[in-house]
XYZ file of C-alpha atoms in Angstrom:
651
model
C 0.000 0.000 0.000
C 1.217 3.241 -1.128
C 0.957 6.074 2.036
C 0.421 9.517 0.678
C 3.304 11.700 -0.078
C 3.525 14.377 3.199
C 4.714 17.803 3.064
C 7.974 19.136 4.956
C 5.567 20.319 7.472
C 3.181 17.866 7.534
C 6.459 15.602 8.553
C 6.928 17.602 11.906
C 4.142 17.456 12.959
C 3.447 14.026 12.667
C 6.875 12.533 14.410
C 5.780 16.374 16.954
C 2.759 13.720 17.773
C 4.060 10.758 17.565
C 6.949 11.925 20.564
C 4.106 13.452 22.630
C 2.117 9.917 22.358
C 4.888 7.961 23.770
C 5.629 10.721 26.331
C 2.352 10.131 27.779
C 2.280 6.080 27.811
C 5.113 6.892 30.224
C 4.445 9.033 32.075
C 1.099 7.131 33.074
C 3.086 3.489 33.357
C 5.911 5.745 35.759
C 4.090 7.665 38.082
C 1.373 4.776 39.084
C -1.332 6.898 39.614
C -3.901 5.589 42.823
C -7.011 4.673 40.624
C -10.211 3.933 42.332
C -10.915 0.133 42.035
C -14.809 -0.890 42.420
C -13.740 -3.484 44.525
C -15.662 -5.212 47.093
C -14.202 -3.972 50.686
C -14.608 -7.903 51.780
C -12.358 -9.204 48.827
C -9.027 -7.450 50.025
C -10.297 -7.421 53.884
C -8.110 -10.854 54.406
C -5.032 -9.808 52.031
C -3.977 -7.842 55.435
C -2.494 -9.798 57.884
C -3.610 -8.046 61.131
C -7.193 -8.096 60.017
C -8.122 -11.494 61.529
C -6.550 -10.292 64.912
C -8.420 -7.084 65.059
C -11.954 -8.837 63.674
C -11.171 -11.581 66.704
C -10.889 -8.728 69.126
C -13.843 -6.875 68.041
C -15.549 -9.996 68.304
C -14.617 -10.627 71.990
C -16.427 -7.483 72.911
C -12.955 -6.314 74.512
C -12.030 -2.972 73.210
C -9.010 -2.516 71.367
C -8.154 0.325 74.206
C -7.410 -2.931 76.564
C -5.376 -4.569 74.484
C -1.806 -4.197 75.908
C 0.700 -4.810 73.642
C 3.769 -6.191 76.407
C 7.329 -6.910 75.856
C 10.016 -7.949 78.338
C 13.126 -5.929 78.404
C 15.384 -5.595 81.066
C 12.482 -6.666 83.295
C 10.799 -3.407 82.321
C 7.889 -2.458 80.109
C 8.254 -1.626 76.476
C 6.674 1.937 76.113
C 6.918 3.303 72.452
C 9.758 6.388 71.993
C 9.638 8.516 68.790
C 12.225 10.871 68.010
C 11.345 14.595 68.978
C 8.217 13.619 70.585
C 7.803 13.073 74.257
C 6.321 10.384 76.296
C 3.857 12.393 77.467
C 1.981 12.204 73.888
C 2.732 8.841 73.287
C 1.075 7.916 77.023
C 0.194 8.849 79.797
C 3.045 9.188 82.692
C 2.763 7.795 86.247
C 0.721 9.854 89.012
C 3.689 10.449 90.921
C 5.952 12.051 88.722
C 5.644 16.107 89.022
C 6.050 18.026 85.581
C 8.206 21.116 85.863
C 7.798 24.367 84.047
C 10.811 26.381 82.829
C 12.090 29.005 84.736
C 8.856 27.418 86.969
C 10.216 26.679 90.816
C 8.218 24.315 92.808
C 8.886 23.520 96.886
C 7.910 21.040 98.533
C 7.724 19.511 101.759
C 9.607 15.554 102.168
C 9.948 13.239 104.648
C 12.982 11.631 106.134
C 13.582 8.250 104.178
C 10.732 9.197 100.972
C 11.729 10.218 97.706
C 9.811 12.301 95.049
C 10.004 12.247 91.440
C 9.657 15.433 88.732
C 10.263 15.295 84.683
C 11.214 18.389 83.113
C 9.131 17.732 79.669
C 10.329 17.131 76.474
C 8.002 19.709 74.563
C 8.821 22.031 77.427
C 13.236 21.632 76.416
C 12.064 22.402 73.272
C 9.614 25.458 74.166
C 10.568 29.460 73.556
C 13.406 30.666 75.785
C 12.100 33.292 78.445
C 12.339 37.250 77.777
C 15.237 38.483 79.347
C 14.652 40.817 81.831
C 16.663 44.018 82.875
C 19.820 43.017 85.098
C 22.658 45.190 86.617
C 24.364 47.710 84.193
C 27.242 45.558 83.585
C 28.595 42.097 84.860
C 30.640 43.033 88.112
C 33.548 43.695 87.631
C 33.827 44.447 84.464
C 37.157 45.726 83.058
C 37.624 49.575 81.993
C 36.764 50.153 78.198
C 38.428 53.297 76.293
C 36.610 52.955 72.879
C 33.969 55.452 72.428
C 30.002 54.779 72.255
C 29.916 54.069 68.213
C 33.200 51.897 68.600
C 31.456 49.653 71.656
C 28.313 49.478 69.738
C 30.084 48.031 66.251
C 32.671 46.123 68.472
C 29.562 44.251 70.337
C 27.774 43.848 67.136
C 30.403 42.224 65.352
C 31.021 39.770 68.573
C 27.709 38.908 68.354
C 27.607 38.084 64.859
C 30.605 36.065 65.631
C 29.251 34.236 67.978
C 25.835 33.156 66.414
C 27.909 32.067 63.465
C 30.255 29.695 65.189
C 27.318 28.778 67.471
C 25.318 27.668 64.390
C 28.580 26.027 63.133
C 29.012 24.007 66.612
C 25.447 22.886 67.099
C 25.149 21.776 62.951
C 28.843 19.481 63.758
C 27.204 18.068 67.064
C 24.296 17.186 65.710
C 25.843 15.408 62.790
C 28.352 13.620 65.383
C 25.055 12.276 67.534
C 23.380 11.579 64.476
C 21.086 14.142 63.920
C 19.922 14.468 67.431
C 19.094 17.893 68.625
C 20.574 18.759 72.248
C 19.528 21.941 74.203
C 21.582 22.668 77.923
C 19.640 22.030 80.550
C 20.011 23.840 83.837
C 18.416 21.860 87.223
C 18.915 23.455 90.794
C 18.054 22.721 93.952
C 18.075 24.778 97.341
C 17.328 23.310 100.458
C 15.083 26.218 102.546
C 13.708 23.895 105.748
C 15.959 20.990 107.746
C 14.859 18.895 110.429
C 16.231 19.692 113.828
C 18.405 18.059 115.660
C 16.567 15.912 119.131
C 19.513 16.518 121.193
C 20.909 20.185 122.650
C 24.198 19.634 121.925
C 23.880 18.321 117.879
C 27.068 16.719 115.786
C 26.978 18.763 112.349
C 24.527 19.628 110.579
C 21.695 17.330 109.535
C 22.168 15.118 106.324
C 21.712 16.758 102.809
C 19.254 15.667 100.594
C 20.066 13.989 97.696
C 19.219 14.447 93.825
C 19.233 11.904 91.104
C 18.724 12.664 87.287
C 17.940 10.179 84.530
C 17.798 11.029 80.530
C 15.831 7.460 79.858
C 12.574 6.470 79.906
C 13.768 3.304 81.203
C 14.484 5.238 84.332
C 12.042 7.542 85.272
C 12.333 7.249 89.103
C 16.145 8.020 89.454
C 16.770 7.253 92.854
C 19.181 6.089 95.937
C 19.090 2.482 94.250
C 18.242 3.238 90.795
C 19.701 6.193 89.035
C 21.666 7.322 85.753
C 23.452 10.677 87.393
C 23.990 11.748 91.327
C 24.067 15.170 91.871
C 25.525 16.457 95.611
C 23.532 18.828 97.578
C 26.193 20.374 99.593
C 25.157 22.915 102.039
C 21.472 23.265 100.910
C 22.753 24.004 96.956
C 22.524 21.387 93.915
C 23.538 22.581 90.188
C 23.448 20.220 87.351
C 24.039 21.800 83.733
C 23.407 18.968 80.960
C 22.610 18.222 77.560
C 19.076 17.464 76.727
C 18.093 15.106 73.956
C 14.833 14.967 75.700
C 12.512 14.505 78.662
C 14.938 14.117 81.731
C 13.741 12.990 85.344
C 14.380 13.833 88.753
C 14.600 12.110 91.858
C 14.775 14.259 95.089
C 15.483 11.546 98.433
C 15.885 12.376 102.049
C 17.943 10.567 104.072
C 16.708 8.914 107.549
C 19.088 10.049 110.537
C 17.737 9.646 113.843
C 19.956 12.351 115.446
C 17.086 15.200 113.701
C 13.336 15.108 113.544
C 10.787 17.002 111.025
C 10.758 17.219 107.551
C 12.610 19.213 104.444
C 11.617 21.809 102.446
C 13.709 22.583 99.211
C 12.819 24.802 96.001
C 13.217 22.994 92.623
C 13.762 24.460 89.353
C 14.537 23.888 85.643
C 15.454 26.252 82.884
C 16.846 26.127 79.448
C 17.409 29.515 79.916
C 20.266 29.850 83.081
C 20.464 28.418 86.439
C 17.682 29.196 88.462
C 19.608 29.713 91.868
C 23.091 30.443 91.999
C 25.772 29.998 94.185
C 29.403 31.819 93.948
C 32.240 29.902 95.408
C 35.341 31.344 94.043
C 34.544 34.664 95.911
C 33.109 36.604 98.369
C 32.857 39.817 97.093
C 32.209 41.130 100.035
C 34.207 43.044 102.642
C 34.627 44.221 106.071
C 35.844 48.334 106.468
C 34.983 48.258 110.158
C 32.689 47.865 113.296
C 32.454 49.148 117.027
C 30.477 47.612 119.797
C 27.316 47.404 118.459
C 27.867 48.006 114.155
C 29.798 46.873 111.546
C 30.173 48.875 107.883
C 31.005 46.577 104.570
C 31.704 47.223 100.963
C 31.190 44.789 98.178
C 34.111 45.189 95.440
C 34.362 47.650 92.877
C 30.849 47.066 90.539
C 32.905 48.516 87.385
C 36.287 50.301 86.451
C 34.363 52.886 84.446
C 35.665 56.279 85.092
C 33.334 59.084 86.239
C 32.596 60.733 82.924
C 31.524 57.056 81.945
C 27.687 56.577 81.720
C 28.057 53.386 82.598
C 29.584 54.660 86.166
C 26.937 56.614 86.295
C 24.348 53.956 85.928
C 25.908 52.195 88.962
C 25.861 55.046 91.385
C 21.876 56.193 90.466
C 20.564 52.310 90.545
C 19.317 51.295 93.799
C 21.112 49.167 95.832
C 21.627 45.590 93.937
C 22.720 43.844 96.582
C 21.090 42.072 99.555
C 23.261 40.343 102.222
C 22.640 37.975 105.298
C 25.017 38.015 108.754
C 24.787 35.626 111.541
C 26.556 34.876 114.735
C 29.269 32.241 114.281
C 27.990 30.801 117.619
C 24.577 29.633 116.318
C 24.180 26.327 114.251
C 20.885 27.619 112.315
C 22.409 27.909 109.177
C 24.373 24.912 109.133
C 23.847 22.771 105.958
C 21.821 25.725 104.073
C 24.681 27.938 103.845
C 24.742 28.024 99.895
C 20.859 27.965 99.893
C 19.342 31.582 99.062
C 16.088 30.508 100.644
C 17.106 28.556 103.188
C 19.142 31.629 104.431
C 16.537 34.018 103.700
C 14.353 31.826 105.832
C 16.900 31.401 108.793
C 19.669 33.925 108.894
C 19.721 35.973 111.993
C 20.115 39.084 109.902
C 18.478 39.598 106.807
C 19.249 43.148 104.697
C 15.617 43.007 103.046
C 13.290 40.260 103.300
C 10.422 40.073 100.424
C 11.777 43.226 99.154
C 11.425 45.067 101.879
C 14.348 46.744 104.045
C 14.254 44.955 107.409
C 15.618 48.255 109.719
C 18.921 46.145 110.656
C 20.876 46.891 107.674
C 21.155 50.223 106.192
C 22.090 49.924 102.395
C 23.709 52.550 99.720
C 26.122 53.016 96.437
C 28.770 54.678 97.524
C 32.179 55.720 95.666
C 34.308 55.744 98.614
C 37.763 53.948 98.508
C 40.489 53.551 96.453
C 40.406 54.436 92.733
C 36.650 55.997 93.834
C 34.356 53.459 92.340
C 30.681 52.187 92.731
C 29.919 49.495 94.879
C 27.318 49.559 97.780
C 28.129 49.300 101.326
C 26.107 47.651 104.035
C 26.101 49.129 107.735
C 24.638 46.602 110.116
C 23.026 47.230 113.319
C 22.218 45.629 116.969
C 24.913 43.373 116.643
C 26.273 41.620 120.182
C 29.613 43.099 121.753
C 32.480 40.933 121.168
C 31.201 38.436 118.870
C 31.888 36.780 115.270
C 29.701 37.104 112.314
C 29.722 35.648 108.958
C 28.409 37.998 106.243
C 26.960 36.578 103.204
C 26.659 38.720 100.222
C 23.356 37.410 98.145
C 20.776 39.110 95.459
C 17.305 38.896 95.306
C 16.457 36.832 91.883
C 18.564 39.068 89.357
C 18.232 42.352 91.184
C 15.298 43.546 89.392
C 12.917 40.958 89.252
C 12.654 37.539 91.285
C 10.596 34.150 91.788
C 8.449 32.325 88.767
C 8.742 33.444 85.324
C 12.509 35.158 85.506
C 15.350 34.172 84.312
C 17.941 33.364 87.233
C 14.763 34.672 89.731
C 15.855 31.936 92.573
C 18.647 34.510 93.895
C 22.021 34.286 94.422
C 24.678 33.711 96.856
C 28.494 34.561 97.445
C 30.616 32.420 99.834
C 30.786 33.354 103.494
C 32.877 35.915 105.259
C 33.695 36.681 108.532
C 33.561 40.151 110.632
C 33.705 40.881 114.535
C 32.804 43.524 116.950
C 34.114 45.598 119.145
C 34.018 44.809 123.584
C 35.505 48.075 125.279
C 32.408 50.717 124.407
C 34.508 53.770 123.455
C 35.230 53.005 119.834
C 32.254 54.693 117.200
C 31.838 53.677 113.670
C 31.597 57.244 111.511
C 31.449 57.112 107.537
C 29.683 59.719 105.504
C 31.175 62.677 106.476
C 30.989 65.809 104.320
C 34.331 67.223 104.368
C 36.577 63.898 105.468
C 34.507 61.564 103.043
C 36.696 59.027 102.862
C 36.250 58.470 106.288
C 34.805 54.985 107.609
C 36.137 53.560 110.491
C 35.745 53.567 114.287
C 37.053 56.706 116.342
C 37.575 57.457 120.025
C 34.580 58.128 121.423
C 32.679 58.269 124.810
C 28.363 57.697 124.771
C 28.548 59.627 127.797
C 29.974 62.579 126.969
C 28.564 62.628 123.275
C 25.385 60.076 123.055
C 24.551 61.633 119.511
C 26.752 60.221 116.988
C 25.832 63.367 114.543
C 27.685 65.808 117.204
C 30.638 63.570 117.422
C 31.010 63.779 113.747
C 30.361 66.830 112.996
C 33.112 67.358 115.815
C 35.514 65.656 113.867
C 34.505 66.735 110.618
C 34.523 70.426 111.579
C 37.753 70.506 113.429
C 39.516 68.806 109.832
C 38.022 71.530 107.462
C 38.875 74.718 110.060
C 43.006 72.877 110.262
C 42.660 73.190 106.515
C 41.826 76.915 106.402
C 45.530 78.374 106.859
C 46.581 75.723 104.452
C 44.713 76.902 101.531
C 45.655 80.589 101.943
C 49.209 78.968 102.299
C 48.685 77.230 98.579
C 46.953 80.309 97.128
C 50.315 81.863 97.454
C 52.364 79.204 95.269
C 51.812 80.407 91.446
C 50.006 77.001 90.345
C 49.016 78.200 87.139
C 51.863 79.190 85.536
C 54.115 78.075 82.910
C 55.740 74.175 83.065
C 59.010 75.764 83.574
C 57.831 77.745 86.493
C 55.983 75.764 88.530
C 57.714 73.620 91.572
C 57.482 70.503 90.087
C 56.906 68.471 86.604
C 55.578 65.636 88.078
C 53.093 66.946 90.481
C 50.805 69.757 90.985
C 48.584 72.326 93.185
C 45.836 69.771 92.907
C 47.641 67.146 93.913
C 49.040 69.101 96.870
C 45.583 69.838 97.868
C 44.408 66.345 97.644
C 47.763 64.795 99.569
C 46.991 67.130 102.371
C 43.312 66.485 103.007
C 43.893 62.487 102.648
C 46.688 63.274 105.465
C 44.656 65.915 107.720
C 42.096 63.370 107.769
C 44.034 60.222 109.128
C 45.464 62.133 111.617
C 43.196 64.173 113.372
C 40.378 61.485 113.033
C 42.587 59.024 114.423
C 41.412 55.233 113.705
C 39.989 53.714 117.352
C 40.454 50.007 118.304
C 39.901 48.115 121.898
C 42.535 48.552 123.967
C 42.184 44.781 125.098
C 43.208 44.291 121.962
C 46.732 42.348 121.512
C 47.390 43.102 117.815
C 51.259 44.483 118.330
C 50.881 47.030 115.930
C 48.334 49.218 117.975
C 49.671 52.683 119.665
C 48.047 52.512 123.344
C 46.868 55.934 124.068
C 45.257 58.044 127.243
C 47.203 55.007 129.315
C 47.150 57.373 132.515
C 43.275 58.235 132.219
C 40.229 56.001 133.807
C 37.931 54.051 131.982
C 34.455 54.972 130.185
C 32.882 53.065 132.983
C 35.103 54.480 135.670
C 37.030 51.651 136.909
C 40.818 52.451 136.917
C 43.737 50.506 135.085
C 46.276 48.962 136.856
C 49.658 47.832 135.887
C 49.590 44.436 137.671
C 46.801 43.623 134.707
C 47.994 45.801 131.957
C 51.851 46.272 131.623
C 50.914 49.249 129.302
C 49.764 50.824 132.378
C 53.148 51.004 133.981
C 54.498 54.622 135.422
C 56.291 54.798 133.118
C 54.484 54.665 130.061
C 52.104 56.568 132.030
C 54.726 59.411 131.847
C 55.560 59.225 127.982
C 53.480 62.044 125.905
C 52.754 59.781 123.068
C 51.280 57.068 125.044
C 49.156 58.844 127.813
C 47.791 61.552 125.446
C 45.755 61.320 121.989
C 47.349 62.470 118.610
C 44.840 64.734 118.848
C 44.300 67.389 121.854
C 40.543 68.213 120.854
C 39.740 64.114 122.056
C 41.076 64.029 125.134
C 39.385 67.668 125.774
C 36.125 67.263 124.863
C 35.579 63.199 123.526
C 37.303 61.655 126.325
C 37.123 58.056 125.699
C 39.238 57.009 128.069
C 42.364 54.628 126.920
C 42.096 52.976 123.954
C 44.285 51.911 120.887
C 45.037 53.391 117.608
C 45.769 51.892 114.557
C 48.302 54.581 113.625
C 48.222 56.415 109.993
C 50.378 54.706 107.265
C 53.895 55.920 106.439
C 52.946 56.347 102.857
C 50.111 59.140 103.680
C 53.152 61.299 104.984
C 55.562 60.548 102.341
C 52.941 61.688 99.602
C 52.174 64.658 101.309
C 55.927 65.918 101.171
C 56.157 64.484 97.348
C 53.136 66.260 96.321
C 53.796 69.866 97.878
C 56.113 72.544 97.311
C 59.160 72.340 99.666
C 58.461 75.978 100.580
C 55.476 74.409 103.103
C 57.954 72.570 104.851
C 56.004 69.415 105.199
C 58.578 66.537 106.578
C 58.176 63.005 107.819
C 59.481 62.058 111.020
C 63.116 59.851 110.891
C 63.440 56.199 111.503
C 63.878 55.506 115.076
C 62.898 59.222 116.026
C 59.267 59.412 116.174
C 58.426 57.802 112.751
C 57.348 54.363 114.337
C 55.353 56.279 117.363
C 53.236 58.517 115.054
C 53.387 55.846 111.566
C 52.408 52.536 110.596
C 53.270 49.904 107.900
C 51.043 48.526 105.219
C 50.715 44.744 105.426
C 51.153 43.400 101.957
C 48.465 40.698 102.753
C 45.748 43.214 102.716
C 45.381 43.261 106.693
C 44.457 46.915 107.941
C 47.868 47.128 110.125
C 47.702 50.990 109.665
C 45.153 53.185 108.741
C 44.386 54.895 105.020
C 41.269 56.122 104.221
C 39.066 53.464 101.662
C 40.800 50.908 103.992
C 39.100 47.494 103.678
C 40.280 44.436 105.014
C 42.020 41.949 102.340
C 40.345 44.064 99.801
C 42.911 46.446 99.557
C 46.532 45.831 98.466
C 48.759 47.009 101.043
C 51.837 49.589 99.885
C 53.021 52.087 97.233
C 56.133 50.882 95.895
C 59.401 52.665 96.453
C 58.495 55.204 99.140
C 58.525 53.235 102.535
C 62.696 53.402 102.366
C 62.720 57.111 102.159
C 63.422 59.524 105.196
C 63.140 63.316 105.713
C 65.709 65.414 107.939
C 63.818 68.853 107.837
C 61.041 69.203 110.526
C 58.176 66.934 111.854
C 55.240 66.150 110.592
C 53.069 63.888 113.125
């Protein structure tokens, strides 16, 4: 058969159809398209092999909800686990497991010898990270920046960029190392508020911590004293574990039976993906004693920054209120044994709490303050009704993150710093004074007598007063020197009028408000002083108890007399001992002024160890400089406690 001639275009389209008719036949034998069959249901019903099982079931009556699929392992019970999704979806967990919220505390009460159970949630690891909430201006501490706003700004930025970058890099290589498995830090405290007491008056230590357990399987969701995946120690009322979270983790919380204590715990509970909950510092205290008389003490924490004045961010620190909390009790009393490191359970049992549910408790009088060497922020603490002649540990804390606590804040379970220790004064005629307005970098205890001047207002603004009239002559004395004047003319390159000015105050100061201490006080580097004179309470010395009461030294000017006439006139506190003014304080003066004052230091072994002390390069207050704080302060200025003076005087 002969097939009709085509035309050129005739041809294409043709083999155009032919191409499209074979694309189609394959596409439609490729992608197996689902085609409805009209099929009887019945006729494939048996082709599926759990069919029979399900149609015997249904045909017990028993529904399929009681059918309990069971398999042995480990002599536990096989319980379905799906990546990503948590058990609690799957099924339904036991009764006596406790869910925890982030960021979501919970106390409770437990008996000696019981154990409870909590599960931080899988869908809760893998929830929204809380809002941040406004902290302290800057991490304390914080080192002294000299870039300018704009270069801070674009410095921080960058970081940040940085960091988020390599983050993403680290958490994309981990999670191809496990597998694919996503991990999120988890953060689990514990604080211990409540401990039993002990059933005898005379206790040995403190009663038993509790104990914490923490298990990542669901083969293990009652972590406990026999069964458990991780211990955690509670030591002194404070647990931290920080881990990595693949999903739901458990908790086991037991208290141990003692029979030395009765009663029950109390602890606080809390997990966050966000930071620890409560915190405890143990590498510092960060908190310092300046002083104390009979019935007072003053502390300082550390510098809060090394900004400098014109620095906003100094600024910040000295117009925030007070950060800091702190809690002080008597050495003597067991209380606070085994909660030491607990927020709440010193909150709940310190003898001395600075503010207790935000409020100020009337014991401890709190402030920012820029008093001390290098004049930087940090807040001081003056604490009141305190027993004569006693010990005190002083615990620096904060309440939640300083501007927010409890439920729903990041890091709102508080913080503590590790323990110091302070004492008071016995003898009665020693008085704490800080906050003057023309010696302000006065703090420390000065002769005093509460008889003769009950107010402690008038007996500072007796000290006080007397400094700033001494320092009249001396600034028509330094208007005379021609300060403002060429380099070449002025008395020194180094140093200048200002620093005259400020060399003499720091010295006028030490000096005439003399630094007070007990005189039944042994330290050896004390000065005894009024040795002839009676007692506040009017008993007389005697030399058979007190060789520093001989006739002797009871003839020596520097020993039965104060430094300063205008104490022994009108104060008169009796005898007591000074800590004397340090070398140093004399030697700057006579650096820092023109020669034509005559300012001098008194020679070695002629008056310079009766009216000076030495700095102890352990940061012990063995002689007295104002911003003194003991073993905050490093003791000495290199290079000047070698050098003497032969012109005239200066005590």
């Amino acid at each position: 058969m002969q097939f009709p001639k085509l035309t050129p275009l005739q041809s294409r389209f043709a083999a155009s159809l032919a191409a499209s008719l074979i694309l189609v036949v394959l596409y439609l034998a490729l992608s197996n398209p689902h085609f409805a069959y009209a099929a009887d249901a019945d006729s494939i019903t048996h082709e599926d092999h759990n069919h029979p099982l399900l149609l015997e079931l249904q045909g017990d009556g028993d529904g399929f909800e009681d059918f309990d699929l069971e398999c042995k392992e480990e002599e536990g019970i096989y319980e379905p686990e799906f990546v990503g999704i948590d058990r609690g979806i799957v099924g339904r967990a036991p009764a006596d497991i406790t869910a925890l919220g982030n960021n979501a505390p919970r106390p409770s009460n437990i008996n000696a010898g019981d154990t409870q159970y909590w599960v931080f949630p899988n869908e809760t690891l893998w929830g929204p990270l809380s809002p941040a909430t406004p902290g302290l201006p800057s991490a304390v501490g914080l080192e002294r920046r000299t870039l300018n706003d704009d270069e801070k700004r674009i410095r921080l930025d960058l970081e940040s960029l940085n960091e988020e970058y390599n983050a993403e890099l680290d958490v994309d290589l981990k999670r191809r190392q496990d597998g694919g498995r996503r991990k999120r830090t988890l953060y689990i405290t514990l604080n211990t508020c409540r401990q039993p007491t002990a059933n005898s008056t005379n206790p040995i230590g403190a009663p038993p911590q509790l104990q914490m357990y923490i298990s990542h399987s669901e083969r293990n969701r009652w972590p406990g004293p026999n069964v458990n995946d991780q211990s955690v120690p509670v030591q002194g009322g404070f647990a931290n574990a920080t881990l990595n979270a693949t999903g739901a983790v458990y908790i086991g919380v037991a208290a141990p039976n003692n029979t030395d204590f009765s009663g029950i715990y109390n602890y606080e509970l809390a997990a966050s993906i966000d930071a620890p909950y409560h915190s405890y510092e143990s590498e510092t205290q960060n908190l310092f004693f300046i002083d104390s008389d009979t019935n007072s003490a003053l502390l300082v924490t550390n510098d809060t920054t090394q900004a400098n004045p014109n620095e906003t961010l100094y600024q910040k620190w000295m117009t925030i209120p007070p950060p800091f909390s702190m809690f002080a009790h008597n050495e003597n009393d067991s209380a606070i044994r085994g909660i030491e490191k607990s927020y709440c359970g010193m909150k709940l049992n310190a003898q001395i709490v600075a503010n207790k549910d935000g409020q100020n408790t009337g014991r401890v009088e709190v402030g920012m303050t820029n008093r001390g060497l290098g004049r930087k922020p940090k807040e001081q603490f003056h604490i009141k009704s305190l027993n004569g002649s006693s010990t005190y540990y002083g615990f620096l804390a904060m309440d939640g993150n300083s501007t927010n606590a409890g439920g729903g804040v990041v890091g709102g379970g508080g913080q503590i710093w590790t323990a110091m220790n302070f004492s008071t004064k016995s003898d009665g005629n020693c008085q704490l004074l800080f906050d003057l307005s023309y010696c302000s970098e006065v703090a420390y205890a000065v002769p005093s007598n509460p008889t003769t001047f009950p107010n402690i207002a008038d007996l500072k603004a007796l000290y006080d007063d007397n400094a700033r009239n001494l320092s009249r002559n001396f600034s028509y004395s330094l208007q005379q020197i021609p300060c403002n004047t060429t380099s070449s003319a002025q008395y020194s390159l180094a140093k200048n009028c200002n620093d005259c000015a400020d060399a003499y105050k720091t010295w006028l100061c030490a000096v005439t408000i003399p630094r007070c201490h007990d005189f039944s006080s042994s330290l050896t580097y004390l000065q005894p002083r009024n040795v002839a004179q009676t007692f506040i309470n009017g008993t007389t010395p005697s030399a058979s108890s007190d060789p520093s009461f001989s006739s002797a030294n009871q003839n020596t000017v520097y020993m039965n007399s104060s430094r300063n006439p205008l104490i022994d006139t009108n104060v008169k506190p009796g005898p007591y001992k000074e800590v004397l003014p340090c070398q140093d304080l004399c030697y700057t003066l006579v650096q820092s002024c023109p020669a034509t004052l005559g300012f001098a230091c008194p020679l070695q072994k002629r008056g310079l160890s009766w009216s000076y002390g030495v700095r102890d390069p352990k940061g012990d207050i063995t002689c007295s400089y104002l911003g003194a704080a003991y073993f905050l302060n490093a003791a000495g200025r290199s290079g000047v406690s070698a050098m003497t003076f032969a012109i005239a005087t200066v005590v």
